[in-house]
mmCIF file of C-alpha atoms in Angstrom:
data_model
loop_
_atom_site.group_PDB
_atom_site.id
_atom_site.type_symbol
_atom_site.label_atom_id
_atom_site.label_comp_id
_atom_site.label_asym_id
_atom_site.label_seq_id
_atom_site.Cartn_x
_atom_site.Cartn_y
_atom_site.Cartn_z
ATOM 1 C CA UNK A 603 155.820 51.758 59.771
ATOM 2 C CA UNK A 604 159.006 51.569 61.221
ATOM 3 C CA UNK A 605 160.362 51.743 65.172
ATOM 4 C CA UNK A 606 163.337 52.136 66.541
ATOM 5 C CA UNK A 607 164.346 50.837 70.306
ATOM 6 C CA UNK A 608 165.239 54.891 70.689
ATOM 7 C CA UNK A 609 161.132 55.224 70.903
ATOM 8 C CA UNK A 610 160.996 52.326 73.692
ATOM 9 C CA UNK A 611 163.725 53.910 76.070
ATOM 10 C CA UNK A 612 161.719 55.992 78.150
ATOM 11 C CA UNK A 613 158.966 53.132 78.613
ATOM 12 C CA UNK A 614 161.865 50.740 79.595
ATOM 13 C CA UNK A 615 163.157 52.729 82.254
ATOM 14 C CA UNK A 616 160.436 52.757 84.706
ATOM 15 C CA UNK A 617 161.093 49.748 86.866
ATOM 16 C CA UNK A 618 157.346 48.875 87.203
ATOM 17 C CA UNK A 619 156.980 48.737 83.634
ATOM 18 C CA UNK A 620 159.744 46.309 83.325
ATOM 19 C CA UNK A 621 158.964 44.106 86.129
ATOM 20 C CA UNK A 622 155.315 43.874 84.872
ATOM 21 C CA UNK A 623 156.881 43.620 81.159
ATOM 22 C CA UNK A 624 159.188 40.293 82.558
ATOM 23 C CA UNK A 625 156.406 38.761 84.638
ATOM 24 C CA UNK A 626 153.975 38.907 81.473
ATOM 25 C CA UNK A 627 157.015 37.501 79.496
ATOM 26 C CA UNK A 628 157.387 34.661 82.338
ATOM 27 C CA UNK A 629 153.968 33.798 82.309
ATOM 28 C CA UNK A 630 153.185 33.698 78.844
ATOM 29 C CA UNK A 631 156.299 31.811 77.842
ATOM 30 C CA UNK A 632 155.274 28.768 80.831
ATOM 31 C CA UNK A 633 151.606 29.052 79.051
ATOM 32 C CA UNK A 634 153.172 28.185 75.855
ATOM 33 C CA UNK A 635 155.188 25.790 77.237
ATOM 34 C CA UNK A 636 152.456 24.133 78.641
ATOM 35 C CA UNK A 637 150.301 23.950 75.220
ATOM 36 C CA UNK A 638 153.581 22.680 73.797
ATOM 37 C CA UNK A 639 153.242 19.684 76.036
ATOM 38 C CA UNK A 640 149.845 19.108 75.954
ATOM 39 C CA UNK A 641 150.071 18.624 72.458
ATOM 40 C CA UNK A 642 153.260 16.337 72.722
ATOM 41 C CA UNK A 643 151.316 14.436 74.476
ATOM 42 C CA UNK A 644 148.431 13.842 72.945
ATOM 43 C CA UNK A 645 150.527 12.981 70.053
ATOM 44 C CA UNK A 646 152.055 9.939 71.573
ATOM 45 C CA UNK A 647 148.789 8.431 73.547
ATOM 46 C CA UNK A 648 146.541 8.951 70.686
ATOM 47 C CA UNK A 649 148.536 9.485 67.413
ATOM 48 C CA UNK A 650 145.947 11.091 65.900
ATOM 49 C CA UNK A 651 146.221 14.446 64.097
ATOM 50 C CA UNK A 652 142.480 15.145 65.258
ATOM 51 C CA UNK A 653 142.920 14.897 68.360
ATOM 52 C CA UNK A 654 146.099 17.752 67.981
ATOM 53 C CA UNK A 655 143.384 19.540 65.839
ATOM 54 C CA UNK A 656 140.529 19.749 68.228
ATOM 55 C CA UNK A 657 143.663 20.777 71.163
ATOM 56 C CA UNK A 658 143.828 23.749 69.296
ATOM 57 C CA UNK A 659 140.905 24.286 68.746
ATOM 58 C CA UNK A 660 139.976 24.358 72.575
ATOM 59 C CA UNK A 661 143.301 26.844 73.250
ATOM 60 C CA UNK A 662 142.310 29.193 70.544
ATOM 61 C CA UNK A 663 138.605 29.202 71.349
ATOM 62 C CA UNK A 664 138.088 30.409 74.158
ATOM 63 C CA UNK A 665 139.449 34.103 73.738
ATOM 64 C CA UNK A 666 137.709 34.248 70.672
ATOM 65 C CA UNK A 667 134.142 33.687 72.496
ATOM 66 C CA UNK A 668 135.000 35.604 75.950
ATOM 67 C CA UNK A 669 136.938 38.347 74.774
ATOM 68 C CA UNK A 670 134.218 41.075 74.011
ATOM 69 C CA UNK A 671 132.452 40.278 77.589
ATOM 70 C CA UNK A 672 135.687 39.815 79.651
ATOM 71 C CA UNK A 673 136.830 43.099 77.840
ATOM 72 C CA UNK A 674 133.872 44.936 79.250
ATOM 73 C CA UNK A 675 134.716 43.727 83.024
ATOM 74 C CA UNK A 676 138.467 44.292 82.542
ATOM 75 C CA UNK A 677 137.466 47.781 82.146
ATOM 76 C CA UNK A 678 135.596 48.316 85.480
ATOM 77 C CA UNK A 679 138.164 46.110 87.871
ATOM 78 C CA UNK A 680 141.548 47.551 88.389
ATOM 79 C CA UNK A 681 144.067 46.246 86.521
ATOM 80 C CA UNK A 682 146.059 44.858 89.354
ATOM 81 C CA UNK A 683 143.775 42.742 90.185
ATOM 82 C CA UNK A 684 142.896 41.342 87.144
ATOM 83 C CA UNK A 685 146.804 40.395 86.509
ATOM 84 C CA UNK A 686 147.178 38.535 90.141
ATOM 85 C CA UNK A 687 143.339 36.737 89.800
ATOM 86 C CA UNK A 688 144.800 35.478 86.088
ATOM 87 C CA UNK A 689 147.837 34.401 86.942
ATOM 88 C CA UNK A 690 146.479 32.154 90.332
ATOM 89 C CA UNK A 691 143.912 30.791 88.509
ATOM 90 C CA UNK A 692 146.790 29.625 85.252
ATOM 91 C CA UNK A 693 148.853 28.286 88.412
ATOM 92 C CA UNK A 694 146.289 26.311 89.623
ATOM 93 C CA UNK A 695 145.262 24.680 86.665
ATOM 94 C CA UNK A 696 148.835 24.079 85.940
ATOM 95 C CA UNK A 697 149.522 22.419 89.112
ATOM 96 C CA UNK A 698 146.317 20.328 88.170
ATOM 97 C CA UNK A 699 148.296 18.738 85.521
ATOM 98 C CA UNK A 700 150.235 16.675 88.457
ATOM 99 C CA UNK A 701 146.815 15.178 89.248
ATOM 100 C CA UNK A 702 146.394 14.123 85.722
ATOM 101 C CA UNK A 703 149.550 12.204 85.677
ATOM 102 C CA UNK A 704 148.297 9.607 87.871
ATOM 103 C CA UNK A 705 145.286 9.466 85.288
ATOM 104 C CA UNK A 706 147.292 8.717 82.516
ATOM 105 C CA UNK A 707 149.395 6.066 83.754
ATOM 106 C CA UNK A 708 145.970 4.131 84.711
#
């Protein structure tokens, strides 16, 4: 199965596409980033490798036990609003995390 980028050029020139394409990329890339530094974290106040473990665990989860339901209501909202409601709801429990700080200097 091979592709070229020849096959992606017409998808690539509508400027929705791309702007939706970049915020996804955006988005996904803070969400990682985020993970990233939960993990750090846990590392240096715990130390233990469990801990990390169990992190993951509660990332990976999640999708895996909501997916077939949230699939099913995906399909009846429109798709715009499903994007905007996601992303608020990701920026609100990352700005959250500037709550926690105070927590973890206690």
């Amino acid at each position: 199965m091979t592709s070229s980028i020849s096959e992606y050029k017409p998808v690539l020139q509508i400027p929705a596409f791309r702007r939706l394409w970049l915020a996804q990329l955006l988005s996904l890339t803070a969400q990682n980033g985020i993970h990233f530094v939960q993990l750090v974290l846990i590392e240096r106040l715990t130390g233990q490798s469990l801990q990390i473990g169990l992190m993951i665990v509660a990332f990976s989860l999640p999708p895996v036990l909501f997916s077939f339901v949230a699939g099913t209501v995906i399909d009846r909202v429109p798709k715009k609003y499903i994007i905007i409601f996601s992303n608020l709801v990701r920026a609100l429990l990352a700005f959250s995390y500037i709550f926690t700080l105070r927590w973890l200097d206690d």
